[in-house]
Amino acid sequence: MKQSYTFLQQALPLCLGLGLLILAPVTAQDAKLLARAHTMADKLEPKVIEWRRDFHQHPELGNRETRTAKKIAAHLKALGMEVQTGVAHTGVVGILKGGKPGPVVALRADIDGLPVTERVDLPFASKAKSTYNGQKVGVMHACGHDTHIAMLMGAAEILAGMQKDLKGTVKFIFQPAEEGSPIGEEGGAALMVKEGVLDKGPKPEVIFGLHINSQTEVGTIKYTPEGTMASADIFRIKVKGKQVHGAYPWSGVDPIVVSAQIINGLQTIISRQTELPEAAAVITVGSIHGGVRNNIIPEEVLLEGTIRALNVDMQKKLHEKLTLTATKIAESGGAVAEVQIIPQTPVTYNDPKLTEKMLPTLQAVAGPDKVVLAKAVTGAEDFAFYQEKIPGLFLFVGGMAKGKKPEEVAPHHTPDFFIDESGMKLGVKTLTSLTLNYMESKGKK
Ligand SMILES: [Zn+2]
Ligand SMILES: [Zn+2]
């Protein structure tokens, strides 16, 4: 997750207890398997916590997760899986072939830490330091990816323990650099997809992933059908004018005044031209550079910003309108605007059919009143790259201590970020149950 998302706390509770009846009836054999998985998750909790503390104490930045990857690979190998390492730099993929035929299900965890210096008083707090884009930094699992690794390792141990009864194959994807790669390097989900994680070897037909949330109470699952997290694209606008003495503007073309008009124009794209009831969208200008002296009108100005959208059509329209607005305003002032849009992360799009199909599983695992339909988030998440290729479901799991209020606790990416470890058990159960129930539903077709 690349942004904090406090607005999740305003989500509406949705009681869909009857949803349990929608799923195909579970046979006695499958019910046994599920019950076994849950008992194993309870038993495994101390181990999952131990793993998480180890990763928490030894965080590594994106594309540098060598120690982390070694530990993951050793665990998967010990479970008897076929293991690939060095995928997209430091990624690890484990393949678990079940004893019975069935679909290939992918489960994904991101494994990178952040350039943040930990301030939490914990016996296993991080003291790690590294270099990030040439700068000395502290390193911390300040987004909770340590819990993601531990939860997926737990799910791997449980599912490997029932290999012979498993109706299909599970692909465990441990992905580096979700938070972005160092400058000049490729990485993350985009590179994993490019290197063929969804095409080579067993091809997954579906993918599940989850994110712990420091401002959601332990025991709660939050989900949003369709756009759950936004696309994030960078834009750069170079406004070219004609340099002249500040006392004689009529003799040149002032790119500063034109830039001011462009910034105002860009804000009307969302407020006046976008159908907001359909989905939220954001255009932010985050930097302006131009000029060196009070009485010189400069040659050019550079504007940079970010575009966020929650569906692909809107994303496309925003790109078109941004280009049109900037170029036409510049033209009207006698300047030229060169617009560059650099796509970064697509919309994290929860396939609506898959979401509906798996909802009863979530309700069975967490309890119907603990599965909450949440508002979409305008932060981005690179899980989106998998969902561009195959249907996927991305969920949020609570990591805030019971009794706390979201506004009292630290958001993601901050030095005081804290996760209540008791929340991980639900994550482990969710990953295993989604896998087992998805396989089961395919067997019934
Ligand atoms: Zn993050
Ligand atoms: Zn994250």
Coordinates of C-alpha atoms and ligand atoms in Angstrom, one line a residue:
M1 CA 0.0 0.0 0.0
K2 CA 1.5 3.3 -1.0
Q3 CA -0.7 5.7 0.9
S4 CA -2.3 5.7 4.4
Y5 CA -6.1 5.3 4.2
T6 CA -7.7 6.6 7.3
F7 CA -11.0 7.0 5.5
L8 CA -11.5 3.2 5.6
Q9 CA -12.6 3.8 9.2
Q10 CA -15.8 5.4 7.9
A11 CA -16.9 2.2 6.2
L12 CA -20.4 1.1 6.5
P13 CA -21.2 -2.2 8.2
L14 CA -23.1 -4.5 6.0
C15 CA -25.0 -7.5 7.5
L16 CA -25.1 -10.2 4.9
G17 CA -25.3 -13.2 7.1
L18 CA -27.6 -14.9 4.6
G19 CA -24.8 -14.8 2.1
L20 CA -23.6 -18.1 3.6
L21 CA -26.5 -19.8 1.8
I22 CA -25.5 -18.6 -1.6
L23 CA -22.3 -20.7 -1.8
A24 CA -22.7 -24.3 -3.0
P25 CA -23.3 -26.5 -0.1
V26 CA -20.1 -27.7 1.6
T27 CA -19.7 -31.5 1.7
A28 CA -18.8 -33.2 5.0
Q29 CA -15.3 -33.9 3.6
D30 CA -14.8 -30.2 2.8
A31 CA -16.2 -29.0 6.0
K32 CA -13.7 -31.3 7.8
L33 CA -10.8 -29.8 5.7
L34 CA -11.9 -26.3 6.6
A35 CA -12.2 -27.1 10.3
R36 CA -8.8 -28.8 10.2
A37 CA -7.3 -25.6 8.6
H38 CA -8.8 -23.5 11.3
T39 CA -7.5 -25.7 14.1
M40 CA -4.1 -25.6 12.5
A41 CA -4.2 -21.8 12.2
D42 CA -4.9 -21.6 16.0
K43 CA -2.1 -23.9 16.7
L44 CA 0.3 -22.2 14.4
E45 CA -0.3 -18.7 15.8
P46 CA 2.8 -18.6 18.1
K47 CA 5.0 -19.6 15.1
V48 CA 3.4 -16.9 12.9
I49 CA 4.1 -14.3 15.6
E50 CA 7.7 -15.5 15.9
W51 CA 8.2 -15.2 12.1
R52 CA 6.7 -11.8 12.0
R53 CA 8.9 -10.5 14.9
D54 CA 12.0 -11.8 13.1
F55 CA 11.1 -10.0 9.9
H56 CA 10.1 -6.9 11.8
Q57 CA 13.5 -6.8 13.4
H58 CA 15.3 -7.3 10.1
P59 CA 13.4 -5.2 7.5
E60 CA 14.9 -4.7 4.1
L61 CA 14.1 -2.1 1.4
G62 CA 12.5 -2.9 -2.0
N63 CA 14.7 -5.1 -4.3
R64 CA 17.1 -5.6 -1.4
E65 CA 15.1 -8.3 0.5
T66 CA 17.8 -10.9 0.4
R67 CA 17.7 -12.1 4.0
T68 CA 13.9 -12.1 3.9
A69 CA 13.8 -14.1 0.7
K70 CA 16.2 -16.7 2.1
K71 CA 14.0 -17.3 5.1
I72 CA 10.9 -17.6 3.0
A73 CA 12.5 -20.0 0.5
A74 CA 13.9 -22.2 3.3
H75 CA 10.4 -22.4 4.9
L76 CA 8.7 -23.4 1.6
K77 CA 11.4 -25.9 0.8
A78 CA 11.1 -27.5 4.2
L79 CA 7.4 -27.9 3.4
G80 CA 8.3 -29.9 0.4
M81 CA 7.4 -27.3 -2.2
E82 CA 9.0 -26.6 -5.6
V83 CA 10.6 -23.1 -5.0
Q84 CA 11.7 -20.4 -7.4
T85 CA 14.0 -17.7 -6.1
G86 CA 15.4 -14.5 -7.6
V87 CA 12.0 -13.7 -9.3
A88 CA 11.9 -10.0 -10.0
H89 CA 15.2 -9.6 -8.1
T90 CA 14.4 -11.0 -4.7
G91 CA 10.9 -12.6 -5.1
V92 CA 10.1 -16.1 -4.0
V93 CA 7.5 -18.4 -5.6
G94 CA 6.4 -21.7 -4.1
I95 CA 4.3 -24.2 -5.9
L96 CA 2.2 -26.7 -3.9
K97 CA 0.6 -29.4 -6.1
G98 CA -2.5 -30.9 -4.4
G99 CA -3.2 -34.6 -4.5
K100 CA -6.4 -34.1 -6.4
P101 CA -7.1 -32.2 -9.7
G102 CA -8.4 -28.7 -9.6
P103 CA -7.6 -25.0 -10.4
V104 CA -4.4 -23.1 -9.7
V105 CA -4.9 -20.5 -7.0
A106 CA -2.3 -17.7 -6.4
L107 CA -1.8 -16.1 -3.0
R108 CA 0.4 -13.1 -2.7
A109 CA 2.3 -11.3 0.0
D110 CA 4.6 -8.3 -0.4
I111 CA 7.8 -8.4 1.6
D112 CA 9.5 -5.0 1.5
G113 CA 10.1 -2.5 4.3
L114 CA 10.3 1.3 4.1
P115 CA 12.9 4.1 4.7
V116 CA 11.3 5.0 8.0
T117 CA 13.1 5.0 11.4
E118 CA 11.1 3.1 14.0
R119 CA 10.0 4.9 17.2
V120 CA 7.9 2.1 18.7
D121 CA 9.2 0.7 22.0
L122 CA 9.3 -3.0 21.3
P123 CA 11.8 -5.7 22.2
F124 CA 11.9 -6.6 18.4
A125 CA 11.9 -3.0 17.1
S126 CA 14.0 -2.4 14.0
K127 CA 17.4 -0.8 14.4
A128 CA 18.2 -1.4 10.7
K129 CA 19.8 1.2 8.5
S130 CA 20.4 1.4 4.8
T131 CA 20.9 3.7 1.9
Y132 CA 17.9 4.8 -0.2
N133 CA 18.5 6.7 -3.4
G134 CA 21.9 7.9 -2.0
Q135 CA 20.6 8.9 1.4
K136 CA 21.3 7.2 4.8
V137 CA 17.9 6.0 6.2
G138 CA 16.5 3.9 9.0
V139 CA 14.5 0.9 7.7
M140 CA 11.2 -0.3 9.2
H141 CA 8.3 -2.5 8.3
A142 CA 6.1 0.6 8.5
C143 CA 3.4 -0.8 6.3
G144 CA 3.0 -4.2 7.9
H145 CA 4.4 -6.3 5.1
D146 CA 6.2 -8.3 7.8
T147 CA 2.8 -9.5 8.9
H148 CA 1.9 -10.4 5.3
I149 CA 5.0 -12.6 4.9
A150 CA 4.3 -14.4 8.3
M151 CA 0.6 -14.9 7.4
L152 CA 1.3 -16.3 4.0
M153 CA 4.0 -18.6 5.5
G154 CA 1.4 -19.8 7.9
A155 CA -1.1 -20.4 5.2
A156 CA 1.6 -22.3 3.2
E157 CA 2.3 -24.6 6.2
I158 CA -1.4 -25.3 6.7
L159 CA -2.1 -26.0 3.0
A160 CA 1.0 -28.1 2.7
G161 CA -0.2 -30.1 5.7
M162 CA -3.3 -31.1 3.7
Q163 CA -1.6 -31.6 0.3
K164 CA -3.0 -35.0 -0.4
D165 CA -6.6 -33.7 0.0
L166 CA -6.0 -30.5 -1.8
K167 CA -8.2 -30.1 -5.0
G168 CA -5.8 -28.1 -7.1
T169 CA -2.5 -26.2 -7.0
V170 CA -1.5 -23.2 -4.9
K171 CA 1.1 -20.7 -6.1
F172 CA 2.6 -18.7 -3.2
I173 CA 3.9 -15.4 -4.5
F174 CA 6.2 -13.5 -2.1
Q175 CA 6.8 -10.2 -4.0
P176 CA 9.5 -7.6 -3.4
A177 CA 9.3 -3.8 -3.8
E178 CA 5.6 -3.1 -3.5
E179 CA 6.4 0.4 -2.2
G180 CA 8.4 1.1 -5.4
S181 CA 11.9 0.3 -6.5
P182 CA 15.0 2.5 -6.1
I183 CA 15.4 5.0 -8.9
G184 CA 16.4 3.4 -12.2
E185 CA 15.4 -0.1 -11.2
E186 CA 12.3 -2.1 -12.2
G187 CA 10.5 -4.1 -9.6
G188 CA 7.4 -5.1 -7.7
A189 CA 4.3 -6.8 -9.1
A190 CA 4.9 -5.3 -12.6
L191 CA 8.2 -7.0 -12.9
M192 CA 6.9 -10.3 -11.5
V193 CA 4.2 -10.3 -14.1
K194 CA 6.7 -9.4 -16.8
E195 CA 9.0 -12.3 -15.7
G196 CA 6.0 -14.6 -16.1
V197 CA 4.8 -15.4 -12.6
L198 CA 1.2 -15.8 -14.0
D199 CA 2.2 -17.5 -17.3
K200 CA 5.1 -19.8 -16.5
G201 CA 4.6 -23.1 -14.6
P202 CA 1.1 -23.6 -13.3
K203 CA -1.0 -20.7 -14.5
P204 CA -3.2 -19.3 -11.7
E205 CA -6.8 -18.6 -12.7
V206 CA -7.4 -16.4 -9.7
I207 CA -5.4 -14.5 -7.1
F208 CA -6.0 -13.4 -3.5
G209 CA -4.1 -10.9 -1.4
L210 CA -4.6 -9.0 1.8
H211 CA -3.3 -6.0 3.6
I212 CA -3.1 -5.6 7.3
N213 CA -4.5 -2.2 8.5
S214 CA -3.3 -0.4 11.6
Q215 CA -6.6 1.6 11.9
T216 CA -9.0 -1.3 11.5
E217 CA -9.9 -3.4 14.6
V218 CA -8.5 -6.9 15.0
G219 CA -11.0 -9.4 13.8
T220 CA -12.5 -7.3 11.0
I221 CA -12.2 -7.8 7.3
K222 CA -12.9 -4.9 4.9
Y223 CA -13.6 -5.3 1.2
T224 CA -14.8 -3.2 -1.7
P225 CA -16.1 -4.7 -5.0
E226 CA -14.6 -3.3 -8.2
G227 CA -12.2 -0.4 -7.8
T228 CA -10.8 -0.8 -4.2
M229 CA -7.6 1.3 -4.6
A230 CA -6.9 3.9 -7.2
S231 CA -4.7 4.0 -10.2
A232 CA -1.7 6.3 -9.8
D233 CA -0.2 8.1 -12.8
I234 CA 2.4 10.8 -12.8
F235 CA 2.0 13.8 -15.1
R236 CA 4.6 16.4 -16.2
I237 CA 3.7 19.5 -18.0
K238 CA 6.4 21.7 -19.5
V239 CA 5.1 25.1 -20.2
K240 CA 7.3 26.9 -22.8
G241 CA 7.1 30.6 -23.1
K242 CA 9.5 33.3 -24.3
Q243 CA 12.0 34.8 -21.9
V244 CA 11.9 38.5 -21.4
H245 CA 12.6 41.3 -18.9
G246 CA 10.0 41.4 -16.2
A247 CA 9.3 45.0 -17.0
Y248 CA 8.2 44.3 -20.6
P249 CA 5.9 41.2 -20.5
W250 CA 4.3 42.1 -23.8
S251 CA 7.6 41.4 -25.6
G252 CA 7.7 37.8 -24.5
V253 CA 5.4 34.9 -23.4
D254 CA 5.0 34.4 -19.6
P255 CA 5.0 30.7 -18.7
I256 CA 4.4 31.5 -15.0
V257 CA 1.0 33.1 -15.6
V258 CA 0.0 30.4 -18.1
S259 CA 1.0 27.8 -15.5
A260 CA -1.2 29.4 -13.0
Q261 CA -4.1 29.2 -15.4
I262 CA -3.3 25.6 -16.2
I263 CA -3.4 24.6 -12.5
N264 CA -6.8 26.2 -12.1
G265 CA -8.0 24.6 -15.3
L266 CA -6.8 21.2 -14.1
Q267 CA -8.9 21.5 -11.0
T268 CA -12.1 21.9 -13.0
I269 CA -11.6 18.6 -14.7
I270 CA -12.6 16.8 -11.5
S271 CA -15.0 19.4 -10.1
R272 CA -16.9 20.2 -13.4
Q273 CA -16.3 17.5 -15.9
T274 CA -16.2 14.2 -14.0
E275 CA -19.2 12.2 -13.0
L276 CA -18.3 12.0 -9.3
P277 CA -21.2 9.8 -8.1
E278 CA -19.7 7.0 -10.2
A279 CA -16.3 7.0 -8.5
A280 CA -13.9 9.4 -6.8
A281 CA -10.9 10.9 -8.7
V282 CA -8.1 13.2 -7.8
I283 CA -5.7 15.5 -9.8
T284 CA -3.0 17.0 -7.6
V285 CA -0.2 19.4 -8.8
G286 CA 2.6 18.6 -6.4
S287 CA 5.5 20.7 -7.7
I288 CA 6.1 23.9 -9.7
H289 CA 9.5 25.0 -10.9
G290 CA 10.3 28.0 -12.9
G291 CA 12.3 31.2 -12.8
V292 CA 15.5 32.4 -11.1
R293 CA 15.0 36.1 -10.4
N294 CA 12.3 38.7 -9.6
N295 CA 12.5 40.7 -12.8
I296 CA 13.1 38.0 -15.4
I297 CA 10.2 36.2 -17.0
P298 CA 11.6 32.7 -17.5
E299 CA 11.7 30.6 -20.6
E300 CA 9.8 27.7 -19.1
V301 CA 8.0 26.2 -16.1
L302 CA 7.7 22.5 -15.1
L303 CA 4.6 21.3 -13.3
E304 CA 4.4 17.8 -11.9
G305 CA 1.5 15.9 -10.2
T306 CA -0.5 12.8 -9.7
I307 CA -3.7 11.5 -11.2
R308 CA -5.9 9.0 -9.3
A309 CA -8.9 7.1 -10.6
L310 CA -11.0 4.2 -9.4
N311 CA -12.0 2.8 -12.8
V312 CA -10.2 2.4 -16.1
D313 CA -12.7 4.5 -18.2
M314 CA -12.4 7.5 -15.9
Q315 CA -8.6 7.1 -15.8
K316 CA -8.5 7.3 -19.6
K317 CA -10.8 10.3 -19.7
L318 CA -8.7 12.1 -17.1
H319 CA -5.6 11.6 -19.1
E320 CA -7.3 13.0 -22.3
K321 CA -8.8 16.0 -20.5
L322 CA -5.6 16.8 -18.7
T323 CA -3.7 16.9 -22.0
L324 CA -6.4 19.0 -23.7
T325 CA -6.8 21.5 -20.8
A326 CA -3.0 22.1 -20.5
T327 CA -2.3 22.4 -24.2
K328 CA -5.3 24.6 -25.1
I329 CA -4.8 27.0 -22.1
A330 CA -1.1 27.3 -23.1
E331 CA -2.1 27.9 -26.7
S332 CA -4.5 30.7 -25.7
G333 CA -1.6 32.5 -23.9
G334 CA 0.8 32.1 -26.8
A335 CA 2.7 29.4 -25.0
V336 CA 3.2 25.7 -25.7
A337 CA 2.5 22.9 -23.1
E338 CA 4.2 19.6 -23.5
V339 CA 2.3 17.0 -21.5
Q340 CA 3.8 13.7 -20.5
I341 CA 1.7 11.1 -18.6
I342 CA 3.7 8.3 -17.0
P343 CA 1.5 5.4 -16.0
Q344 CA 2.5 3.9 -12.7
T345 CA 0.0 1.6 -11.0
P346 CA -3.4 0.5 -12.5
V347 CA -6.7 0.4 -10.5
T348 CA -6.7 -2.3 -7.9
Y349 CA -9.9 -3.9 -9.2
N350 CA -11.7 -6.6 -7.3
D351 CA -13.6 -8.7 -9.8
P352 CA -17.2 -8.3 -8.8
K353 CA -18.2 -11.9 -9.5
L354 CA -15.3 -13.3 -7.6
T355 CA -16.0 -10.9 -4.7
E356 CA -19.6 -12.0 -4.5
K357 CA -18.6 -15.6 -4.7
M358 CA -16.0 -15.4 -1.9
L359 CA -18.1 -13.1 0.4
P360 CA -19.7 -16.1 2.2
T361 CA -16.2 -17.5 2.9
L362 CA -15.1 -14.2 4.5
Q363 CA -18.3 -14.1 6.6
A364 CA -17.8 -17.7 7.7
V365 CA -14.2 -17.0 8.8
A366 CA -14.7 -13.6 10.5
G367 CA -18.4 -13.7 11.4
P368 CA -21.0 -11.9 9.3
D369 CA -20.9 -8.7 11.4
K370 CA -17.1 -8.4 11.1
V371 CA -17.1 -8.3 7.3
V372 CA -17.4 -4.7 6.3
L373 CA -18.2 -3.2 2.9
A374 CA -15.6 -0.3 2.8
K375 CA -15.2 2.8 0.8
A376 CA -12.6 2.7 -2.0
V377 CA -9.2 4.2 -1.2
T378 CA -7.4 6.8 -3.4
G379 CA -4.0 5.3 -2.5
A380 CA -2.5 2.8 -4.8
E381 CA -1.3 -0.8 -4.5
D382 CA 0.6 -2.8 -7.1
F383 CA -1.5 -6.0 -6.6
A384 CA -3.4 -4.3 -9.4
F385 CA -0.9 -5.6 -11.9
Y386 CA -2.0 -9.2 -11.2
Q387 CA -5.6 -8.2 -11.4
E388 CA -5.0 -6.8 -14.9
K389 CA -4.2 -10.4 -16.0
I390 CA -6.5 -12.6 -13.9
P391 CA -9.5 -12.0 -11.6
G392 CA -8.3 -11.1 -8.1
L393 CA -9.6 -10.1 -4.7
F394 CA -7.7 -7.8 -2.4
L395 CA -8.9 -7.3 1.2
F396 CA -8.0 -5.5 4.4
V397 CA -7.6 -7.2 7.7
G398 CA -7.6 -5.5 11.1
G399 CA -4.4 -4.9 13.0
M400 CA -5.6 -2.3 15.6
A401 CA -5.9 -3.5 19.2
K402 CA -9.5 -3.9 20.4
G403 CA -10.9 -0.9 22.2
K404 CA -8.6 1.6 20.4
K405 CA -10.0 4.3 18.0
P406 CA -8.6 4.7 14.5
E407 CA -7.7 8.4 15.2
E408 CA -5.7 7.4 18.3
V409 CA -3.3 5.1 16.4
A410 CA -0.5 5.7 14.0
P411 CA -1.3 5.4 10.2
H412 CA 0.9 3.4 7.8
H413 CA 4.3 4.7 6.8
T414 CA 4.9 6.6 10.1
P415 CA 7.6 5.9 12.8
D416 CA 4.9 5.0 15.4
F417 CA 3.1 2.5 13.1
F418 CA 2.0 -0.5 15.2
I419 CA 0.2 -3.8 14.5
D420 CA -1.5 -5.9 17.1
E421 CA -0.2 -9.3 16.2
S422 CA -3.4 -11.1 17.3
G423 CA -4.9 -9.8 14.1
M424 CA -2.8 -12.1 12.0
K425 CA -4.7 -15.3 12.8
L426 CA -7.7 -14.1 10.9
G427 CA -5.4 -13.3 7.9
V428 CA -4.1 -16.9 7.9
K429 CA -7.6 -18.3 8.2
T430 CA -8.8 -16.0 5.4
L431 CA -6.0 -17.0 3.0
T432 CA -6.5 -20.8 3.6
S433 CA -10.3 -20.7 3.5
L434 CA -10.4 -18.6 0.3
T435 CA -8.1 -21.2 -1.3
L436 CA -10.0 -24.2 -0.1
N437 CA -13.5 -22.8 -0.9
Y438 CA -12.4 -21.6 -4.3
M439 CA -11.1 -25.0 -5.2
E440 CA -14.2 -26.6 -3.8
S441 CA -16.5 -24.3 -5.8
K442 CA -14.7 -25.2 -9.0
G443 CA -15.0 -29.0 -8.3
K444 CA -18.8 -28.5 -8.1
K445 CA -19.1 -27.0 -11.6
Ligands
ZN1 ZN 2.7 1.0 2.2
ZN2 ZN 1.6 -1.9 2.1

